[in-house]
């Protein structure tokens, strides 16, 4: 396999998040295989996260300051243009062109529809372009993203989605270049979790869509129904932390609902647990489910999307609950909390399902995609 030039372009590649972790994992993996990789963030992060202490890929940021804060429903490029000066925009775009001009031939992996909009009129004829979408089809329909994908991804060399169902749905919008690319699982320990510790783990940003409030209510309903003193460990941080801590205290189980904040070794957290959860109302995929399954954990998840269902097959490697329904989630939790044999069987199945998502296999798929584009 010959060495290639690969640039990952993200709106904000250095914040703490599932899509950011995927991009950094891919960049490091391809660089380990000898490819010349650069990760480019359009905006610097307000709270940058270090994904690799010694990255083998290079990094660049196009704007000097973070993106202006604005109302969440406003369109990203409109608020950026409203607050960035023409000189700032021109300088940032020239920085990207200087990076690509140094490359005779290569691949630009565009991580979001907004990033595709941002580069749409930049002259880069010598660079093959691949668009990724890290959310669900339903999320695209309910936002400006569907229009952006139809407008910009149709002209790329390839448009990649998280599962076959999403790719088929976008194909129905006359995108002829759709394909599926699995997200890699960055953890896959030699030994699976022992599943002896009565601990449930959740990981992610403490924001509204993750519905940690529902998870707390469900745990508070399920915990008294089982004999063992189960704990709920919530990994991550975010603007809702104080409110969620107050909610946990009101359940009377506050000492068994532990807010861990950011952790250095998430793999160790999975290995110390016996159930992994995802309680989101909307979720394109669910990295926490993939990582938990790779560590041998059975899952309880809201049936939020086709992407979630690719990771959790109800009754096989976990239990799916009705989105937004704390009672349904509590019943699913109680089922696994009270049955050690079931946890063991589902955990083993989940780990087996995740073998296809191991980083070497996903990197093979990326290299095969580069070959396909070159033909």
mmCIF file of C-alpha atoms in Angstrom:
data_model
loop_
_atom_site.group_PDB
_atom_site.id
_atom_site.type_symbol
_atom_site.label_atom_id
_atom_site.label_comp_id
_atom_site.label_asym_id
_atom_site.label_seq_id
_atom_site.Cartn_x
_atom_site.Cartn_y
_atom_site.Cartn_z
ATOM 1 C CA UNK A 1 0.000 0.000 0.000
ATOM 2 C CA UNK A 2 1.551 3.279 -1.105
ATOM 3 C CA UNK A 3 1.676 6.275 1.220
ATOM 4 C CA UNK A 4 -1.054 8.807 0.572
ATOM 5 C CA UNK A 5 -1.766 12.395 1.557
ATOM 6 C CA UNK A 6 -4.919 12.572 3.672
ATOM 7 C CA UNK A 7 -6.471 15.697 5.206
ATOM 8 C CA UNK A 8 -9.368 15.482 7.671
ATOM 9 C CA UNK A 9 -11.320 18.756 7.709
ATOM 10 C CA UNK A 10 -13.565 19.431 10.700
ATOM 11 C CA UNK A 11 -15.411 22.494 11.928
ATOM 12 C CA UNK A 12 -13.987 21.880 15.416
ATOM 13 C CA UNK A 13 -11.796 18.828 15.641
ATOM 14 C CA UNK A 14 -10.366 19.309 19.111
ATOM 15 C CA UNK A 15 -13.402 19.455 21.396
ATOM 16 C CA UNK A 16 -14.435 16.465 23.484
ATOM 17 C CA UNK A 17 -16.942 14.444 21.482
ATOM 18 C CA UNK A 18 -17.612 11.174 19.738
ATOM 19 C CA UNK A 19 -17.117 12.412 16.177
ATOM 20 C CA UNK A 20 -13.906 14.191 17.169
ATOM 21 C CA UNK A 21 -12.582 11.023 18.795
ATOM 22 C CA UNK A 22 -13.342 9.075 15.629
ATOM 23 C CA UNK A 23 -11.482 11.577 13.443
ATOM 24 C CA UNK A 24 -8.406 11.591 15.666
ATOM 25 C CA UNK A 25 -8.443 7.783 15.872
ATOM 26 C CA UNK A 26 -8.570 7.509 12.072
ATOM 27 C CA UNK A 27 -5.844 10.110 11.641
ATOM 28 C CA UNK A 28 -3.537 8.320 14.064
ATOM 29 C CA UNK A 29 -4.303 4.927 12.548
ATOM 30 C CA UNK A 30 -3.619 6.004 8.968
ATOM 31 C CA UNK A 31 -0.441 7.786 10.053
ATOM 32 C CA UNK A 32 0.695 4.605 11.799
ATOM 33 C CA UNK A 33 0.377 2.854 8.432
ATOM 34 C CA UNK A 34 2.718 5.368 6.839
ATOM 35 C CA UNK A 35 0.236 7.768 5.267
ATOM 36 C CA UNK A 36 0.890 11.512 5.483
ATOM 37 C CA UNK A 37 -2.032 12.742 7.534
ATOM 38 C CA UNK A 38 -3.108 16.180 8.666
ATOM 39 C CA UNK A 39 -6.111 17.077 10.791
ATOM 40 C CA UNK A 40 -7.424 20.555 10.033
ATOM 41 C CA UNK A 41 -9.924 22.360 12.278
ATOM 42 C CA UNK A 42 -11.700 25.354 10.800
ATOM 43 C CA UNK A 43 -12.317 26.763 14.301
ATOM 44 C CA UNK A 44 -10.117 26.293 17.357
ATOM 45 C CA UNK A 45 -11.915 24.724 20.300
ATOM 46 C CA UNK A 46 -12.863 26.696 23.392
ATOM 47 C CA UNK A 47 -12.037 23.630 25.474
ATOM 48 C CA UNK A 48 -9.500 21.574 23.497
ATOM 49 C CA UNK A 49 -9.087 17.926 24.370
ATOM 50 C CA UNK A 50 -5.901 15.910 23.839
ATOM 51 C CA UNK A 51 -6.692 12.603 22.142
ATOM 52 C CA UNK A 52 -3.111 11.377 21.658
ATOM 53 C CA UNK A 53 -0.142 12.468 23.743
ATOM 54 C CA UNK A 54 2.164 11.752 20.815
ATOM 55 C CA UNK A 55 0.167 12.122 17.582
ATOM 56 C CA UNK A 56 1.772 10.884 14.379
ATOM 57 C CA UNK A 57 -0.376 13.220 12.277
ATOM 58 C CA UNK A 58 0.068 16.953 11.859
ATOM 59 C CA UNK A 59 -2.484 19.499 12.969
ATOM 60 C CA UNK A 60 -3.597 22.908 11.735
ATOM 61 C CA UNK A 61 -6.289 25.421 12.676
ATOM 62 C CA UNK A 62 -7.611 27.890 10.113
ATOM 63 C CA UNK A 63 -9.144 30.624 12.263
ATOM 64 C CA UNK A 64 -7.153 32.181 15.099
ATOM 65 C CA UNK A 65 -10.099 32.431 17.505
ATOM 66 C CA UNK A 66 -13.000 30.095 18.387
ATOM 67 C CA UNK A 67 -16.306 30.337 16.575
ATOM 68 C CA UNK A 68 -18.586 33.104 17.881
ATOM 69 C CA UNK A 69 -21.249 31.877 20.274
ATOM 70 C CA UNK A 70 -24.799 32.259 19.028
ATOM 71 C CA UNK A 71 -28.281 30.839 19.399
ATOM 72 C CA UNK A 72 -28.156 27.070 18.751
ATOM 73 C CA UNK A 73 -30.823 27.152 16.019
ATOM 74 C CA UNK A 74 -29.044 29.726 13.884
ATOM 75 C CA UNK A 75 -27.238 28.403 10.828
ATOM 76 C CA UNK A 76 -23.466 28.010 11.407
ATOM 77 C CA UNK A 77 -22.267 29.789 8.277
ATOM 78 C CA UNK A 78 -24.669 32.705 8.820
ATOM 79 C CA UNK A 79 -23.487 33.382 12.354
ATOM 80 C CA UNK A 80 -19.871 32.908 11.265
ATOM 81 C CA UNK A 81 -20.221 35.373 8.391
ATOM 82 C CA UNK A 82 -22.027 37.820 10.667
ATOM 83 C CA UNK A 83 -19.177 37.914 13.152
ATOM 84 C CA UNK A 84 -16.062 37.039 11.172
ATOM 85 C CA UNK A 85 -14.609 39.885 9.213
ATOM 86 C CA UNK A 86 -14.039 39.426 5.467
ATOM 87 C CA UNK A 87 -10.296 39.569 6.165
ATOM 88 C CA UNK A 88 -10.546 36.738 8.737
ATOM 89 C CA UNK A 89 -12.537 34.558 6.343
ATOM 90 C CA UNK A 90 -10.142 35.197 3.463
ATOM 91 C CA UNK A 91 -7.106 34.462 5.624
ATOM 92 C CA UNK A 92 -8.563 31.193 6.904
ATOM 93 C CA UNK A 93 -9.480 30.007 3.414
ATOM 94 C CA UNK A 94 -6.043 30.891 2.080
ATOM 95 C CA UNK A 95 -4.464 28.830 4.862
ATOM 96 C CA UNK A 96 -6.353 25.774 3.666
ATOM 97 C CA UNK A 97 -5.389 26.422 0.045
ATOM 98 C CA UNK A 98 -1.726 26.722 1.002
ATOM 99 C CA UNK A 99 -1.949 23.339 2.725
ATOM 100 C CA UNK A 100 -3.536 21.641 -0.264
ATOM 101 C CA UNK A 101 -1.248 23.381 -2.766
ATOM 102 C CA UNK A 102 1.716 21.598 -1.166
ATOM 103 C CA UNK A 103 0.185 18.260 -2.136
ATOM 104 C CA UNK A 104 0.454 16.866 -5.650
ATOM 105 C CA UNK A 105 -2.381 14.449 -5.053
ATOM 106 C CA UNK A 106 -4.443 13.517 -2.029
ATOM 107 C CA UNK A 107 -7.783 13.104 -0.288
ATOM 108 C CA UNK A 108 -9.798 15.624 1.686
ATOM 109 C CA UNK A 109 -12.174 13.973 4.160
ATOM 110 C CA UNK A 110 -14.868 16.519 5.021
ATOM 111 C CA UNK A 111 -16.422 15.770 8.396
ATOM 112 C CA UNK A 112 -19.651 17.794 8.204
ATOM 113 C CA UNK A 113 -22.062 19.467 5.766
ATOM 114 C CA UNK A 114 -21.094 22.897 7.081
ATOM 115 C CA UNK A 115 -17.421 22.204 6.353
ATOM 116 C CA UNK A 116 -18.452 21.174 2.819
ATOM 117 C CA UNK A 117 -20.293 24.486 2.436
ATOM 118 C CA UNK A 118 -17.257 26.392 3.758
ATOM 119 C CA UNK A 119 -14.937 24.990 1.060
ATOM 120 C CA UNK A 120 -17.473 24.701 -1.773
ATOM 121 C CA UNK A 121 -15.935 27.329 -4.064
ATOM 122 C CA UNK A 122 -12.264 26.770 -3.207
ATOM 123 C CA UNK A 123 -10.199 25.602 -6.193
ATOM 124 C CA UNK A 124 -8.719 22.208 -5.295
ATOM 125 C CA UNK A 125 -9.010 20.145 -8.495
ATOM 126 C CA UNK A 126 -6.082 17.901 -7.600
ATOM 127 C CA UNK A 127 -7.657 16.746 -4.319
ATOM 128 C CA UNK A 128 -10.254 13.968 -4.153
ATOM 129 C CA UNK A 129 -13.058 14.865 -1.748
ATOM 130 C CA UNK A 130 -14.971 12.551 0.565
ATOM 131 C CA UNK A 131 -17.877 13.778 2.702
ATOM 132 C CA UNK A 132 -18.844 12.148 5.989
ATOM 133 C CA UNK A 133 -21.996 12.612 8.029
ATOM 134 C CA UNK A 134 -21.804 11.559 11.667
ATOM 135 C CA UNK A 135 -25.502 11.920 12.504
ATOM 136 C CA UNK A 136 -28.683 10.049 11.624
ATOM 137 C CA UNK A 137 -30.857 10.514 8.557
ATOM 138 C CA UNK A 138 -33.707 11.689 10.810
ATOM 139 C CA UNK A 139 -31.477 14.403 12.272
ATOM 140 C CA UNK A 140 -30.644 15.620 8.779
ATOM 141 C CA UNK A 141 -34.307 15.808 7.829
ATOM 142 C CA UNK A 142 -35.107 17.864 10.940
ATOM 143 C CA UNK A 143 -32.289 20.350 10.310
ATOM 144 C CA UNK A 144 -30.651 22.291 7.455
ATOM 145 C CA UNK A 145 -28.221 19.392 6.987
ATOM 146 C CA UNK A 146 -30.323 17.499 4.454
ATOM 147 C CA UNK A 147 -30.355 20.498 2.123
ATOM 148 C CA UNK A 148 -26.614 20.988 2.572
ATOM 149 C CA UNK A 149 -25.858 17.321 1.907
ATOM 150 C CA UNK A 150 -28.002 17.313 -1.235
ATOM 151 C CA UNK A 151 -26.318 20.496 -2.455
ATOM 152 C CA UNK A 152 -22.675 19.769 -1.642
ATOM 153 C CA UNK A 153 -22.155 16.027 -1.095
ATOM 154 C CA UNK A 154 -23.624 15.108 -4.485
ATOM 155 C CA UNK A 155 -20.563 16.611 -6.182
ATOM 156 C CA UNK A 156 -17.969 14.844 -4.026
ATOM 157 C CA UNK A 157 -16.105 11.702 -4.997
ATOM 158 C CA UNK A 158 -17.897 9.835 -2.214
ATOM 159 C CA UNK A 159 -20.485 10.548 0.488
ATOM 160 C CA UNK A 160 -20.160 8.284 3.519
ATOM 161 C CA UNK A 161 -22.771 7.496 6.164
ATOM 162 C CA UNK A 162 -22.706 5.453 9.357
ATOM 163 C CA UNK A 163 -24.857 2.503 8.314
ATOM 164 C CA UNK A 164 -26.521 1.017 5.242
ATOM 165 C CA UNK A 165 -29.954 2.326 6.233
ATOM 166 C CA UNK A 166 -28.694 5.904 6.258
ATOM 167 C CA UNK A 167 -26.893 5.478 2.937
ATOM 168 C CA UNK A 168 -30.066 4.072 1.350
ATOM 169 C CA UNK A 169 -32.158 6.961 2.683
ATOM 170 C CA UNK A 170 -29.788 9.564 1.275
ATOM 171 C CA UNK A 171 -29.585 7.675 -2.029
ATOM 172 C CA UNK A 172 -33.334 8.203 -2.346
ATOM 173 C CA UNK A 173 -32.557 11.931 -2.568
ATOM 174 C CA UNK A 174 -30.678 11.321 -5.830
ATOM 175 C CA UNK A 175 -27.229 11.115 -4.294
ATOM 176 C CA UNK A 176 -25.547 8.554 -6.516
ATOM 177 C CA UNK A 177 -22.261 8.475 -4.597
ATOM 178 C CA UNK A 178 -23.473 7.205 -1.209
ATOM 179 C CA UNK A 179 -21.612 4.567 0.746
ATOM 180 C CA UNK A 180 -21.187 3.241 4.265
ATOM 181 C CA UNK A 181 -18.107 3.627 6.416
ATOM 182 C CA UNK A 182 -17.929 2.121 9.883
ATOM 183 C CA UNK A 183 -16.619 4.218 12.724
ATOM 184 C CA UNK A 184 -13.627 2.544 14.367
ATOM 185 C CA UNK A 185 -13.652 1.364 17.945
ATOM 186 C CA UNK A 186 -10.482 2.651 19.534
ATOM 187 C CA UNK A 187 -10.607 0.196 22.444
ATOM 188 C CA UNK A 188 -10.582 -3.597 22.279
ATOM 189 C CA UNK A 189 -8.836 -5.071 25.338
ATOM 190 C CA UNK A 190 -7.414 -8.579 25.309
ATOM 191 C CA UNK A 191 -9.770 -9.629 28.081
ATOM 192 C CA UNK A 192 -13.389 -8.585 28.378
ATOM 193 C CA UNK A 193 -14.945 -7.076 31.486
ATOM 194 C CA UNK A 194 -15.525 -9.625 34.254
ATOM 195 C CA UNK A 195 -19.084 -8.305 34.769
ATOM 196 C CA UNK A 196 -18.827 -8.879 38.527
ATOM 197 C CA UNK A 197 -19.005 -5.240 39.585
ATOM 198 C CA UNK A 198 -22.602 -3.986 40.044
ATOM 199 C CA UNK A 199 -21.930 -0.809 38.114
ATOM 200 C CA UNK A 200 -23.679 0.854 35.182
ATOM 201 C CA UNK A 201 -21.683 3.284 33.075
ATOM 202 C CA UNK A 202 -22.737 6.202 30.898
ATOM 203 C CA UNK A 203 -20.317 8.386 28.939
ATOM 204 C CA UNK A 204 -20.868 11.584 26.993
ATOM 205 C CA UNK A 205 -21.483 15.301 27.150
ATOM 206 C CA UNK A 206 -23.973 16.396 29.811
ATOM 207 C CA UNK A 207 -26.317 18.145 27.405
ATOM 208 C CA UNK A 208 -30.060 17.942 26.842
ATOM 209 C CA UNK A 209 -30.103 15.499 23.917
ATOM 210 C CA UNK A 210 -28.207 12.835 25.906
ATOM 211 C CA UNK A 211 -31.119 12.624 28.378
ATOM 212 C CA UNK A 212 -29.064 11.802 31.434
ATOM 213 C CA UNK A 213 -32.094 13.026 33.400
ATOM 214 C CA UNK A 214 -34.055 10.080 31.991
ATOM 215 C CA UNK A 215 -31.206 7.708 32.874
ATOM 216 C CA UNK A 216 -31.182 8.947 36.481
ATOM 217 C CA UNK A 217 -34.954 8.500 36.783
ATOM 218 C CA UNK A 218 -34.754 5.019 35.265
ATOM 219 C CA UNK A 219 -31.932 3.966 37.578
ATOM 220 C CA UNK A 220 -33.808 5.322 40.602
ATOM 221 C CA UNK A 221 -36.811 3.190 39.612
ATOM 222 C CA UNK A 222 -34.834 0.019 38.840
ATOM 223 C CA UNK A 223 -32.244 -0.023 41.638
ATOM 224 C CA UNK A 224 -34.622 -0.778 44.562
ATOM 225 C CA UNK A 225 -36.033 -3.766 42.656
ATOM 226 C CA UNK A 226 -32.761 -5.747 42.663
ATOM 227 C CA UNK A 227 -30.826 -7.172 45.573
ATOM 228 C CA UNK A 228 -27.335 -5.989 44.688
ATOM 229 C CA UNK A 229 -26.292 -2.392 45.485
ATOM 230 C CA UNK A 230 -25.871 -1.209 41.900
ATOM 231 C CA UNK A 231 -24.191 2.110 41.142
ATOM 232 C CA UNK A 232 -24.563 4.445 38.168
ATOM 233 C CA UNK A 233 -21.321 6.108 37.058
ATOM 234 C CA UNK A 234 -21.755 9.098 34.728
ATOM 235 C CA UNK A 235 -18.611 9.993 32.789
ATOM 236 C CA UNK A 236 -18.362 13.366 31.098
ATOM 237 C CA UNK A 237 -19.084 16.990 31.765
ATOM 238 C CA UNK A 238 -21.266 19.730 30.384
ATOM 239 C CA UNK A 239 -23.649 22.588 31.143
ATOM 240 C CA UNK A 240 -26.295 20.391 32.798
ATOM 241 C CA UNK A 241 -24.017 18.844 35.406
ATOM 242 C CA UNK A 242 -25.203 20.911 38.381
ATOM 243 C CA UNK A 243 -28.882 20.315 37.566
ATOM 244 C CA UNK A 244 -28.293 16.591 37.097
ATOM 245 C CA UNK A 245 -26.392 16.333 40.380
ATOM 246 C CA UNK A 246 -29.324 18.010 42.116
ATOM 247 C CA UNK A 247 -31.730 15.575 40.455
ATOM 248 C CA UNK A 248 -29.588 12.630 41.576
ATOM 249 C CA UNK A 249 -29.595 13.894 45.158
ATOM 250 C CA UNK A 250 -33.394 14.099 45.147
ATOM 251 C CA UNK A 251 -33.709 10.389 44.280
ATOM 252 C CA UNK A 252 -32.360 9.364 47.672
ATOM 253 C CA UNK A 253 -29.737 7.281 45.849
ATOM 254 C CA UNK A 254 -27.260 10.126 45.532
ATOM 255 C CA UNK A 255 -24.363 8.137 46.960
ATOM 256 C CA UNK A 256 -24.931 5.475 44.275
ATOM 257 C CA UNK A 257 -25.082 7.946 41.387
ATOM 258 C CA UNK A 258 -21.520 9.076 40.827
ATOM 259 C CA UNK A 259 -20.523 11.945 38.525
ATOM 260 C CA UNK A 260 -16.987 11.210 37.370
ATOM 261 C CA UNK A 261 -16.329 14.157 35.042
ATOM 262 C CA UNK A 262 -13.671 13.633 32.388
ATOM 263 C CA UNK A 263 -11.517 10.535 32.851
ATOM 264 C CA UNK A 264 -8.107 9.720 31.431
ATOM 265 C CA UNK A 265 -8.690 6.022 30.747
ATOM 266 C CA UNK A 266 -12.212 5.327 29.511
ATOM 267 C CA UNK A 267 -11.339 1.711 28.712
ATOM 268 C CA UNK A 268 -10.668 1.058 32.402
ATOM 269 C CA UNK A 269 -14.101 2.483 33.222
ATOM 270 C CA UNK A 270 -15.800 0.042 30.884
ATOM 271 C CA UNK A 271 -13.822 -2.877 32.287
ATOM 272 C CA UNK A 272 -14.917 -1.955 35.824
ATOM 273 C CA UNK A 273 -18.594 -1.903 34.824
ATOM 274 C CA UNK A 274 -21.223 -4.519 33.953
ATOM 275 C CA UNK A 275 -23.716 -2.556 31.817
ATOM 276 C CA UNK A 276 -23.245 0.297 29.346
ATOM 277 C CA UNK A 277 -26.076 2.721 28.608
ATOM 278 C CA UNK A 278 -27.169 5.298 26.071
ATOM 279 C CA UNK A 279 -30.311 7.293 26.882
ATOM 280 C CA UNK A 280 -30.276 9.880 24.074
ATOM 281 C CA UNK A 281 -33.401 11.109 22.314
ATOM 282 C CA UNK A 282 -31.389 11.367 19.090
ATOM 283 C CA UNK A 283 -28.139 9.595 18.267
ATOM 284 C CA UNK A 284 -26.553 8.951 14.912
ATOM 285 C CA UNK A 285 -24.547 5.999 16.118
ATOM 286 C CA UNK A 286 -23.351 5.835 19.725
ATOM 287 C CA UNK A 287 -19.608 5.512 20.319
ATOM 288 C CA UNK A 288 -20.175 4.655 23.979
ATOM 289 C CA UNK A 289 -22.189 1.600 22.893
ATOM 290 C CA UNK A 290 -19.447 0.451 20.527
ATOM 291 C CA UNK A 291 -16.680 0.920 23.080
ATOM 292 C CA UNK A 292 -18.697 -0.742 25.819
ATOM 293 C CA UNK A 293 -19.488 -3.724 23.606
ATOM 294 C CA UNK A 294 -15.822 -4.031 22.612
ATOM 295 C CA UNK A 295 -15.060 -4.366 26.316
ATOM 296 C CA UNK A 296 -17.714 -7.070 26.706
ATOM 297 C CA UNK A 297 -20.546 -5.026 28.234
ATOM 298 C CA UNK A 298 -24.205 -5.663 27.460
ATOM 299 C CA UNK A 299 -26.124 -2.494 26.634
ATOM 300 C CA UNK A 300 -29.337 -0.749 27.520
ATOM 301 C CA UNK A 301 -30.078 1.942 24.946
ATOM 302 C CA UNK A 302 -32.922 4.028 23.653
ATOM 303 C CA UNK A 303 -33.987 2.838 20.206
ATOM 304 C CA UNK A 304 -33.070 6.247 18.811
ATOM 305 C CA UNK A 305 -31.957 5.434 15.259
ATOM 306 C CA UNK A 306 -30.914 2.823 12.717
ATOM 307 C CA UNK A 307 -27.328 3.604 13.748
ATOM 308 C CA UNK A 308 -28.035 2.547 17.326
ATOM 309 C CA UNK A 309 -29.681 -0.634 16.056
ATOM 310 C CA UNK A 310 -26.545 -1.551 14.113
ATOM 311 C CA UNK A 311 -24.711 -1.629 17.454
ATOM 312 C CA UNK A 312 -27.401 -3.058 19.719
ATOM 313 C CA UNK A 313 -29.607 -5.883 18.475
ATOM 314 C CA UNK A 314 -32.488 -6.120 20.918
ATOM 315 C CA UNK A 315 -32.288 -9.365 22.866
ATOM 316 C CA UNK A 316 -28.914 -10.322 21.376
ATOM 317 C CA UNK A 317 -26.249 -8.062 22.851
ATOM 318 C CA UNK A 318 -28.492 -5.677 24.744
ATOM 319 C CA UNK A 319 -31.957 -4.352 25.364
ATOM 320 C CA UNK A 320 -33.569 -1.452 23.502
ATOM 321 C CA UNK A 321 -35.972 0.906 25.255
ATOM 322 C CA UNK A 322 -38.511 3.360 23.914
ATOM 323 C CA UNK A 323 -36.891 6.794 23.446
ATOM 324 C CA UNK A 324 -37.970 9.317 26.051
ATOM 325 C CA UNK A 325 -39.675 6.666 28.208
ATOM 326 C CA UNK A 326 -38.064 6.342 31.653
ATOM 327 C CA UNK A 327 -40.312 3.404 32.564
ATOM 328 C CA UNK A 328 -39.249 1.447 29.493
ATOM 329 C CA UNK A 329 -35.596 2.208 30.220
ATOM 330 C CA UNK A 330 -36.003 1.192 33.882
ATOM 331 C CA UNK A 331 -37.521 -2.156 32.879
ATOM 332 C CA UNK A 332 -34.610 -2.816 30.507
ATOM 333 C CA UNK A 333 -32.100 -1.918 33.211
ATOM 334 C CA UNK A 334 -33.809 -4.130 35.775
ATOM 335 C CA UNK A 335 -33.808 -7.057 33.352
ATOM 336 C CA UNK A 336 -30.019 -6.924 33.015
ATOM 337 C CA UNK A 337 -29.254 -5.897 36.601
ATOM 338 C CA UNK A 338 -31.095 -8.950 37.936
ATOM 339 C CA UNK A 339 -29.686 -11.608 35.580
ATOM 340 C CA UNK A 340 -25.932 -12.264 35.629
ATOM 341 C CA UNK A 341 -26.183 -15.109 33.096
ATOM 342 C CA UNK A 342 -27.986 -12.856 30.634
ATOM 343 C CA UNK A 343 -25.371 -10.126 31.086
ATOM 344 C CA UNK A 344 -22.595 -12.585 30.342
ATOM 345 C CA UNK A 345 -24.252 -13.957 27.218
ATOM 346 C CA UNK A 346 -25.125 -10.525 25.836
ATOM 347 C CA UNK A 347 -21.713 -9.113 26.669
ATOM 348 C CA UNK A 348 -19.985 -11.905 24.753
ATOM 349 C CA UNK A 349 -22.243 -11.355 21.746
ATOM 350 C CA UNK A 350 -21.564 -7.628 21.754
ATOM 351 C CA UNK A 351 -17.823 -8.134 21.794
ATOM 352 C CA UNK A 352 -18.072 -10.526 18.857
ATOM 353 C CA UNK A 353 -20.174 -8.029 16.876
ATOM 354 C CA UNK A 354 -17.557 -5.328 17.426
ATOM 355 C CA UNK A 355 -14.754 -7.228 15.729
ATOM 356 C CA UNK A 356 -15.789 -5.681 12.408
ATOM 357 C CA UNK A 357 -15.291 -2.237 13.960
ATOM 358 C CA UNK A 358 -11.731 -2.802 15.155
ATOM 359 C CA UNK A 359 -9.394 -0.124 13.888
ATOM 360 C CA UNK A 360 -7.279 -2.299 11.513
ATOM 361 C CA UNK A 361 -10.405 -3.485 9.670
ATOM 362 C CA UNK A 362 -11.769 0.051 9.350
ATOM 363 C CA UNK A 363 -8.404 1.319 8.089
ATOM 364 C CA UNK A 364 -8.483 -1.454 5.471
ATOM 365 C CA UNK A 365 -11.833 -0.105 4.312
ATOM 366 C CA UNK A 366 -10.457 3.429 4.039
ATOM 367 C CA UNK A 367 -7.506 2.267 1.974
ATOM 368 C CA UNK A 368 -9.868 0.278 -0.272
ATOM 369 C CA UNK A 369 -11.937 3.458 -0.696
ATOM 370 C CA UNK A 370 -8.843 5.401 -1.766
ATOM 371 C CA UNK A 371 -8.130 2.670 -4.315
ATOM 372 C CA UNK A 372 -11.716 2.886 -5.590
ATOM 373 C CA UNK A 373 -11.474 6.672 -6.006
ATOM 374 C CA UNK A 374 -8.162 6.336 -7.879
ATOM 375 C CA UNK A 375 -9.587 3.891 -10.422
#
